[in-house]
XYZ file of C-alpha atoms in Angstrom:
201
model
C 0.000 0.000 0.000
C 2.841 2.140 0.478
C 4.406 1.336 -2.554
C 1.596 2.092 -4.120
C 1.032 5.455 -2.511
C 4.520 6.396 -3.648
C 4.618 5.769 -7.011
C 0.678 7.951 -7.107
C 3.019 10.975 -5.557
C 5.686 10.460 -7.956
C 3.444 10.403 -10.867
C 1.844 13.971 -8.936
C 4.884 15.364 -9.453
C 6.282 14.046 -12.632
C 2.835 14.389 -14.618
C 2.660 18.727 -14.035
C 6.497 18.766 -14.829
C 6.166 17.104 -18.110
C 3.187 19.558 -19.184
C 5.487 22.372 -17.771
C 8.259 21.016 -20.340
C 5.901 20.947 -22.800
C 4.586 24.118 -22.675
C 8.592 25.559 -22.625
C 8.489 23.610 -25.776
C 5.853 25.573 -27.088
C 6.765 29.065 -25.967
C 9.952 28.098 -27.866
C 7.876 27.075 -31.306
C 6.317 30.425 -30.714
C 9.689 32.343 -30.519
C 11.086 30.526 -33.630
C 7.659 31.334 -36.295
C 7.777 35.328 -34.768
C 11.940 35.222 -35.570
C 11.326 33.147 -38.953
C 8.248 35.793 -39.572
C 10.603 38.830 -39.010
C 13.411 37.219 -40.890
C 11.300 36.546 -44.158
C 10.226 40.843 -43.386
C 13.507 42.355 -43.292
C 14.815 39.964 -46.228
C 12.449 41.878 -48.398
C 10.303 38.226 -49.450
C 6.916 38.567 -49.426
C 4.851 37.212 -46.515
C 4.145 33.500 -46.451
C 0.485 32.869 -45.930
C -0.945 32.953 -42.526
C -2.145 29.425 -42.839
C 0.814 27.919 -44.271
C 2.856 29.492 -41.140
C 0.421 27.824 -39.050
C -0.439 24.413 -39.935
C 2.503 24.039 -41.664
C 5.287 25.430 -39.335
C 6.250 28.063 -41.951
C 8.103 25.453 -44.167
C 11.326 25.408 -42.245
C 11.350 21.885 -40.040
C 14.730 20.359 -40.247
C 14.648 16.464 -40.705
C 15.198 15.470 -37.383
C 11.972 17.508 -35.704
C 10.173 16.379 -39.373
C 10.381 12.569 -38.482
C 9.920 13.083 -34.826
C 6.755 14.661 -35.651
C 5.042 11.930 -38.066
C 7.011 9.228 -35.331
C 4.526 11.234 -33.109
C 1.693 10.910 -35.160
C 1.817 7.429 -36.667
C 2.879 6.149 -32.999
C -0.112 7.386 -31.584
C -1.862 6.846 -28.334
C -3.973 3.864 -29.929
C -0.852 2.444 -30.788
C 0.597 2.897 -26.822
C -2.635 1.497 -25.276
C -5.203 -0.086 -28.178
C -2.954 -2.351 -29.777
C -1.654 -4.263 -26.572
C -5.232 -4.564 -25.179
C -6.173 -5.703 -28.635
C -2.802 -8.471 -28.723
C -4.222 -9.938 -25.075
C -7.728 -10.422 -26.075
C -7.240 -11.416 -29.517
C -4.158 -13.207 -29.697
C -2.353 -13.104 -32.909
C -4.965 -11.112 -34.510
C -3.630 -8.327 -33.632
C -0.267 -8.776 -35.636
C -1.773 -7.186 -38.688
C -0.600 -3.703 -36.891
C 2.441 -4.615 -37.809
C 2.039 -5.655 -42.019
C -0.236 -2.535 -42.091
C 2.383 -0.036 -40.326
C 5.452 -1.569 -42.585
C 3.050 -1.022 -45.752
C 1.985 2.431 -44.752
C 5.685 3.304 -44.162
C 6.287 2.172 -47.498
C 3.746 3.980 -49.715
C 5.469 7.363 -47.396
C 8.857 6.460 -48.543
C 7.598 6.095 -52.182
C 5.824 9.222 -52.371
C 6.993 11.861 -49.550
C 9.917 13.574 -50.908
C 8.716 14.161 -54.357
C 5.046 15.309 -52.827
C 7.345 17.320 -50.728
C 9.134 18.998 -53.792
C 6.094 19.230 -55.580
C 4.539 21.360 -52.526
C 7.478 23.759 -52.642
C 7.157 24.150 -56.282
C 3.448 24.683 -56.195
C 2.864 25.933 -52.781
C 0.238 22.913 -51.946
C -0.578 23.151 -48.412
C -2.471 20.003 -48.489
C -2.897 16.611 -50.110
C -5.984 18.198 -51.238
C -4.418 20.868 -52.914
C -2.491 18.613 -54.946
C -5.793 16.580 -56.088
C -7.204 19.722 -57.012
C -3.975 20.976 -59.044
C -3.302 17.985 -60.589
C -6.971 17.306 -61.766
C -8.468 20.498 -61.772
C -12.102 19.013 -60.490
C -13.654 20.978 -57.377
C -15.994 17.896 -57.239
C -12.728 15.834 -57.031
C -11.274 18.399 -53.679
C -14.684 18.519 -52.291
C -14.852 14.123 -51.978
C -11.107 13.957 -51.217
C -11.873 16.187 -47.913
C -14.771 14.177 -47.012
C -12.620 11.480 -47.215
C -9.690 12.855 -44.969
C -12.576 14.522 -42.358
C -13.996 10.549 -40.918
C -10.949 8.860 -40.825
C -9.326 11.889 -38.506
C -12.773 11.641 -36.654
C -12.224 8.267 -35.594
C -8.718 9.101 -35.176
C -9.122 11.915 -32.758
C -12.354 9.354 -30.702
C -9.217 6.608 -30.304
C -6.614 9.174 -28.997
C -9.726 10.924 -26.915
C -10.138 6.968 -25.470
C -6.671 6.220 -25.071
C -6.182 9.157 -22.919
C -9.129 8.520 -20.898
C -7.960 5.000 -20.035
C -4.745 5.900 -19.390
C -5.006 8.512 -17.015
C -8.033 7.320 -15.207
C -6.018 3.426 -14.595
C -2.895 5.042 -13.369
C -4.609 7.643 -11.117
C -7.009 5.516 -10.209
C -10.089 7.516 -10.806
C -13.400 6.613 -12.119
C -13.215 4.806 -15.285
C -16.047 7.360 -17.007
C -14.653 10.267 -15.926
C -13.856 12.933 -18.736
C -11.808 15.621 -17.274
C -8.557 14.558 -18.049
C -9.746 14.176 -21.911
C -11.077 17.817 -21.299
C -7.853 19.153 -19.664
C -5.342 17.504 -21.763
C -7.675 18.848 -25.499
C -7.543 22.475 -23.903
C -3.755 22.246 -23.603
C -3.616 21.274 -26.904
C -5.325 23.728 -28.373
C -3.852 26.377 -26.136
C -0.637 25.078 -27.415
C -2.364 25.318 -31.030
C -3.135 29.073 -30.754
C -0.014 30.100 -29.154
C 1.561 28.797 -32.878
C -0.037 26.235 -35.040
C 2.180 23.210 -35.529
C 5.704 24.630 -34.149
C 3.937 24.721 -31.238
C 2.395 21.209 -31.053
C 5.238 19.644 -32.408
């Protein structure tokens, strides 16, 4: 019982420092997109577009915060707590995670750094945009975003889920309680409107 009471206060105190990293983190993404702002000012360029320096962190990830980002988001919290429930009650089942991540990893490989180029070239700030450059059919954009809006949907319910579990088992609180879903999606999108994607990533 003591043991147990022990690690709860270490996790107490760990838990706020990590969000107090993480929001250093994002006070720093904020510093870098008003510097890289300025910079593209007083070079004379023109101003990128607003959303582009959002969602898009301005263009200027190296390769290393790049991967760490899609590591983030292809690793996700489904992956950390969904899969391994799914592997004990189904058994082998659940080693299609691993055929479908190596084949998803593939088609990126294949395609990233020339959809990459092709962005810089073109200024796509989307998969959509490409669709709708390369085939010139608003019908076309219009089904390819209904496409990409229910599959991040149920993305966002698993990673809503996982978090849920997660905190409420190692806390120990009530199993249907919501308010470290609600907590954790405010920080997020604090961390969102301090600076788009430099921030969150």
């Amino acid at each position: 019982m003591a043991a147990d009471s022990s690690n709860l206060l270490g996790l107490y105190i760990l838990v706020p420092v990590y969000f107090c990293f993480l929001f250093g983190a994002a006070l720093w993404g904020m510093y870098r997109m008003k510097r890289h702002k300025a910079k593209l000012k007083s070079d004379g360029d023109s101003p990128e577009d607003s959303l582009t320096r959002h969602y898009l962190g301005g263009r200027s990830f190296g390769p290393v915060l790049t991967a760490g980002t899609m590591f983030a988001s292809f690793f996700s919290g489904y992956t950390v707590v969904g899969v391994p429930n799914e592997a004990y009650r189904s058994g082998f089942l659940s080693l299609r995670w691993i055929t479908s991540a190596a084949i998803v990893g593939l088609g990126f490989f294949g395609t990233a750094a020339r959809l990459r180029k092709l962005s810089l070239v073109r200024n796509h700030q989307s998969p959509v945009d490409f669709i709708s450059d390369r085939f010139r059919s608003q019908i076309l954009r219009y089904t390819a975003v209904t496409f990409q809006i229910f599959p991040s949907i149920i993305y966002l319910t698993a990673q809503c889920t996982a978090i849920r579990t997660t905190f409420n088992s190692i806390f120990r609180l009530d199993p249907n309680n919501v308010g470290a879903v609600i907590g954790i999606c405010l920080i997020i999108l604090l961390f969102e409107f301090m600076g788009g994607l430099s921030c969150v990533a």
